[in-house]
Tab-separated table of C-alpha atoms in Angstrom:
chain	number	residue	atom	x	y	z
A	1	SER	CA	-3.249	17.829	-14.812
A	2	GLY	CA	-2.703	17.024	-18.459
A	3	TYR	CA	-3.532	17.856	-22.082
A	4	LEU	CA	-7.028	17.595	-23.097
A	5	THR	CA	-7.823	14.938	-25.694
A	6	MET	CA	-11.578	14.793	-25.643
A	7	VAL	CA	-14.653	16.768	-24.252
A	8	ASN	CA	-17.645	14.625	-24.341
A	9	VAL	CA	-20.263	17.275	-23.151
A	10	VAL	CA	-21.909	20.589	-24.244
A	11	ASN	CA	-23.494	23.375	-22.115
A	12	ASN	CA	-26.793	22.313	-20.441
A	13	GLN	CA	-26.278	18.682	-21.473
A	14	VAL	CA	-28.017	16.133	-19.112
A	15	VAL	CA	-25.584	13.643	-17.639
A	16	HIS	CA	-25.785	10.623	-15.524
A	17	THR	CA	-23.708	9.177	-12.948
A	18	GLY	CA	-20.720	7.397	-14.531
A	19	ASP	CA	-21.013	9.179	-17.872
A	20	LEU	CA	-17.602	9.923	-19.464
A	21	LEU	CA	-17.157	13.799	-19.476
A	22	PHE	CA	-13.601	14.360	-20.753
A	23	LYS	CA	-10.243	12.762	-21.103
A	24	LEU	CA	-6.739	13.901	-20.665
A	25	ASN	CA	-3.664	12.463	-22.402
A	26	PRO	CA	-2.541	9.444	-20.427
A	27	VAL	CA	0.789	8.750	-21.929
A	28	ASP	CA	2.984	10.232	-19.243
A	29	TYR	CA	0.935	8.807	-16.493
A	30	ASN	CA	1.014	5.314	-18.091
A	31	PHE	CA	4.741	5.475	-18.394
A	32	THR	CA	5.033	6.417	-14.693
A	33	LEU	CA	2.646	3.648	-13.745
A	34	GLU	CA	4.751	1.028	-15.802
A	35	GLN	CA	7.900	2.125	-14.117
A	36	ALA	CA	6.240	1.917	-10.612
A	37	GLN	CA	4.912	-1.520	-11.571
A	38	LYS	CA	8.409	-2.708	-12.521
A	39	ASN	CA	9.757	-1.296	-9.236
A	40	TYR	CA	7.159	-3.176	-7.309
A	41	ASP	CA	7.727	-6.417	-9.105
A	42	SER	CA	11.376	-6.072	-8.511
A	43	TYR	CA	11.106	-5.625	-4.795
A	44	LYS	CA	8.479	-8.363	-4.513
A	45	ALA	CA	10.890	-10.808	-5.993
A	46	GLN	CA	13.744	-9.648	-3.767
A	47	VAL	CA	11.422	-10.113	-0.785
A	48	ASP	CA	10.376	-13.613	-1.814
A	49	ILE	CA	14.043	-14.634	-2.310
A	50	THR	CA	15.077	-13.199	1.049
A	51	LYS	CA	12.312	-14.991	2.857
A	52	GLN	CA	13.370	-18.121	1.317
A	53	GLN	CA	16.891	-17.506	2.478
A	54	PHE	CA	15.439	-17.001	6.018
A	55	GLU	CA	13.636	-20.336	5.909
A	56	VAL	CA	16.776	-22.097	4.795
A	57	GLN	CA	18.866	-20.498	7.521
A	58	LYS	CA	16.270	-21.177	10.150
A	59	ASN	CA	16.218	-24.872	9.199
A	60	ALA	CA	20.072	-24.937	9.294
A	61	LEU	CA	19.953	-23.352	12.800
A	62	ALA	CA	17.442	-26.002	13.902
A	63	LYS	CA	19.711	-28.800	12.595
A	64	ASP	CA	22.766	-27.370	14.266
A	65	GLN	CA	20.889	-26.854	17.470
A	66	ALA	CA	20.022	-30.452	17.558
A	67	GLN	CA	23.501	-31.527	16.859
A	68	TYR	CA	24.820	-29.128	19.732
A	69	ASN	CA	22.227	-30.613	22.179
A	70	LEU	CA	23.330	-34.194	21.312
A	71	ALA	CA	27.021	-33.131	21.712
A	72	GLU	CA	26.341	-31.473	25.056
A	73	GLU	CA	24.730	-34.749	26.282
A	74	ILE	CA	27.770	-36.788	25.008
A	75	ALA	CA	30.227	-34.324	26.746
A	76	LYS	CA	28.327	-34.629	29.996
A	77	ARG	CA	28.373	-38.382	29.728
A	78	TYR	CA	32.053	-38.488	28.773
A	79	LYS	CA	32.935	-36.190	31.856
A	80	GLU	CA	31.354	-38.849	34.087
A	81	LEU	CA	33.135	-41.778	32.403
A	82	TYR	CA	36.422	-39.692	32.504
A	83	ALA	CA	36.049	-39.060	36.273
A	84	THR	CA	35.682	-42.786	36.988
A	85	ASN	CA	38.653	-43.673	34.730
A	86	THR	CA	36.518	-45.524	32.263
A	87	LEU	CA	37.149	-43.244	29.316
A	88	SER	CA	40.468	-41.954	27.989
A	89	LYS	CA	41.348	-38.226	28.253
A	90	GLN	CA	41.690	-37.925	24.467
A	91	SER	CA	38.068	-39.091	24.054
A	92	TYR	CA	36.874	-36.566	26.518
A	93	ASP	CA	38.840	-33.751	25.082
A	94	ASN	CA	37.511	-34.679	21.595
A	95	ALA	CA	34.010	-34.484	22.867
A	96	LEU	CA	34.748	-30.930	24.484
A	97	THR	CA	36.388	-29.865	21.212
A	98	ASN	CA	33.292	-31.053	19.195
A	99	LEU	CA	30.955	-29.213	21.584
A	100	LYS	CA	32.916	-25.901	21.261
A	101	THR	CA	32.937	-26.079	17.472
A	102	LEU	CA	29.166	-26.600	17.419
A	103	GLN	CA	28.706	-23.721	19.891
A	104	ALA	CA	30.610	-21.467	17.590
A	105	GLN	CA	28.627	-22.744	14.551
A	106	LEU	CA	25.321	-21.856	16.440
A	107	ALA	CA	26.555	-18.349	17.201
A	108	MET	CA	27.356	-17.925	13.529
A	109	ASP	CA	23.848	-19.296	12.608
A	110	HIS	CA	22.132	-16.832	14.981
A	111	LYS	CA	24.013	-13.954	13.622
A	112	LYS	CA	23.268	-14.832	9.999
A	113	LEU	CA	19.600	-15.375	10.670
A	114	ASP	CA	19.367	-11.964	12.321
A	115	GLN	CA	21.081	-10.325	9.312
A	116	ILE	CA	18.655	-12.095	6.896
A	117	ASP	CA	15.791	-11.083	9.069
A	118	ASN	CA	16.889	-7.433	8.983
A	119	ALA	CA	17.243	-7.710	5.255
A	120	VAL	CA	13.701	-8.999	5.017
A	121	LYS	CA	12.331	-6.149	7.003
A	122	LEU	CA	14.343	-3.566	4.854
A	123	MET	CA	13.127	-5.200	1.682
A	124	GLN	CA	9.451	-5.278	2.896
A	125	ALA	CA	9.519	-1.494	3.808
A	126	LYS	CA	10.830	-0.839	0.222
A	127	LEU	CA	8.141	-3.084	-1.225
A	128	ASP	CA	5.398	-1.205	0.794
A	129	SER	CA	6.750	2.063	-0.485
A	130	ALA	CA	6.673	0.795	-4.036
A	131	LYS	CA	3.255	-0.421	-3.618
A	132	SER	CA	2.091	2.988	-2.517
A	133	SER	CA	3.827	4.652	-5.449
A	134	MET	CA	2.132	2.177	-7.789
A	135	ASN	CA	-1.194	2.829	-6.183
A	136	SER	CA	-0.731	6.515	-6.686
A	137	ALA	CA	0.331	6.073	-10.248
A	138	GLN	CA	-2.749	4.018	-10.914
A	139	SER	CA	-4.948	6.732	-9.284
A	140	ASN	CA	-3.427	9.286	-11.627
A	141	VAL	CA	-4.003	7.158	-14.750
A	142	ASN	CA	-7.743	6.776	-13.574
A	143	TYR	CA	-8.005	10.452	-13.168
A	144	THR	CA	-7.200	11.042	-16.942
A	145	GLU	CA	-10.819	9.980	-17.522
A	146	TYR	CA	-13.350	11.982	-15.618
A	147	HIS	CA	-16.856	10.627	-15.136
A	148	SER	CA	-19.853	12.411	-13.707
A	149	PRO	CA	-20.145	11.757	-9.990
A	150	VAL	CA	-23.943	12.562	-10.002
A	151	ASN	CA	-27.055	12.894	-12.156
A	152	GLY	CA	-27.408	16.503	-13.372
A	153	TYR	CA	-26.620	18.726	-16.147
A	154	ILE	CA	-23.497	20.799	-17.417
A	155	SER	CA	-23.302	24.357	-16.694
A	156	ASN	CA	-20.776	27.166	-17.288
A	157	LEU	CA	-18.711	25.150	-19.791
A	158	THR	CA	-15.701	27.302	-20.724
A	159	THR	CA	-14.254	27.569	-24.147
A	160	ILE	CA	-11.570	24.970	-24.273
A	161	GLY	CA	-9.916	23.244	-27.119
A	162	ILE	CA	-8.397	19.875	-27.761
A	163	GLY	CA	-4.708	19.881	-26.796
A	164	GLU	CA	-4.952	22.582	-24.108
A	165	TYR	CA	-3.210	21.856	-20.880
A	166	ILE	CA	-5.592	21.595	-18.057
A	167	THR	CA	-4.372	21.938	-14.355
A	168	ALA	CA	-5.894	20.114	-11.418
A	169	SER	CA	-7.333	23.266	-9.886
A	170	GLN	CA	-8.767	24.545	-13.168
A	171	GLN	CA	-12.532	24.563	-13.465
A	172	ILE	CA	-13.786	23.953	-16.962
A	173	PHE	CA	-17.462	23.380	-16.200
A	174	GLY	CA	-19.757	22.733	-13.462
A	175	ILE	CA	-22.234	20.008	-12.700
A	176	VAL	CA	-25.610	20.901	-11.293
A	177	ASP	CA	-26.703	17.951	-9.177
A	178	THR	CA	-30.442	17.364	-9.895
A	179	SER	CA	-30.862	14.600	-7.316
A	180	GLN	CA	-30.555	16.935	-4.292
A	181	TRP	CA	-32.011	20.356	-3.751
A	182	TRP	CA	-31.917	22.864	-0.907
A	183	ILE	CA	-33.864	25.962	-0.077
A	184	ASP	CA	-32.804	29.349	1.114
A	185	ALA	CA	-35.420	30.797	3.411
A	186	ASN	CA	-35.566	34.575	3.738
A	187	PHE	CA	-38.067	36.021	6.309
A	188	LYS	CA	-38.288	38.989	8.585
A	189	GLU	CA	-37.664	38.726	12.219
A	190	THR	CA	-41.240	39.855	12.910
A	191	GLN	CA	-42.541	36.854	11.048
A	192	ILE	CA	-40.798	34.213	13.234
A	193	ASP	CA	-43.670	33.994	15.574
A	194	ARG	CA	-46.148	33.141	12.917
A	195	ILE	CA	-44.047	30.361	11.416
A	196	ARG	CA	-45.086	26.796	12.256
A	197	PRO	CA	-43.815	23.383	11.141
A	198	GLY	CA	-45.889	21.921	8.284
A	199	GLN	CA	-46.986	25.227	6.939
A	200	LYS	CA	-47.462	25.448	3.158
A	201	VAL	CA	-44.853	27.842	1.409
A	202	ASP	CA	-44.192	29.046	-2.216
A	203	ILE	CA	-40.845	27.942	-3.661
A	204	GLU	CA	-39.149	29.736	-6.520
A	205	LEU	CA	-36.625	27.699	-8.509
A	206	ASP	CA	-33.589	29.639	-9.345
A	207	MET	CA	-31.667	27.908	-12.192
């Protein structure tokens, strides 16, 4: 729907596939498209940033996991040494404390990674929605210029003026497709037995 800015055809004019037939004012649709593009770009930037944060946190988790694994091995070794009285209790306690600290850090890393992952999924859903809106807005802009879908000629062109508001369901003219034709065959029931495939017939063109 929109305000008519150009009619490029007249009644009975021959047209070809792709010919521009009429145009609607695209200003409002262009504005909507610009806003949709800005929303999409904004969400795209947020998704990229959040994905970068996810990678950073995943690397931090891997680093802390490696430190925890090493601390766990040291704690096991110190336990054996402490049991044989070849290591002081303070050294063994320090190893256990370090292990618990790294274990707590790992739990925090996992929690933060899950939070960022959920944020990525949320932002991706918003980005997908914004892309759909942008595609819809682009389609509406494209529809402000109507091109002939077939080869044919214009018929039943109504009296319309530049500046008139045209609705999506309003018919302002028809296009007779000259690339395809069909035949309405009317015959009596008593004639059916005498009709055979390949018989010659007389055809009257109704235009």
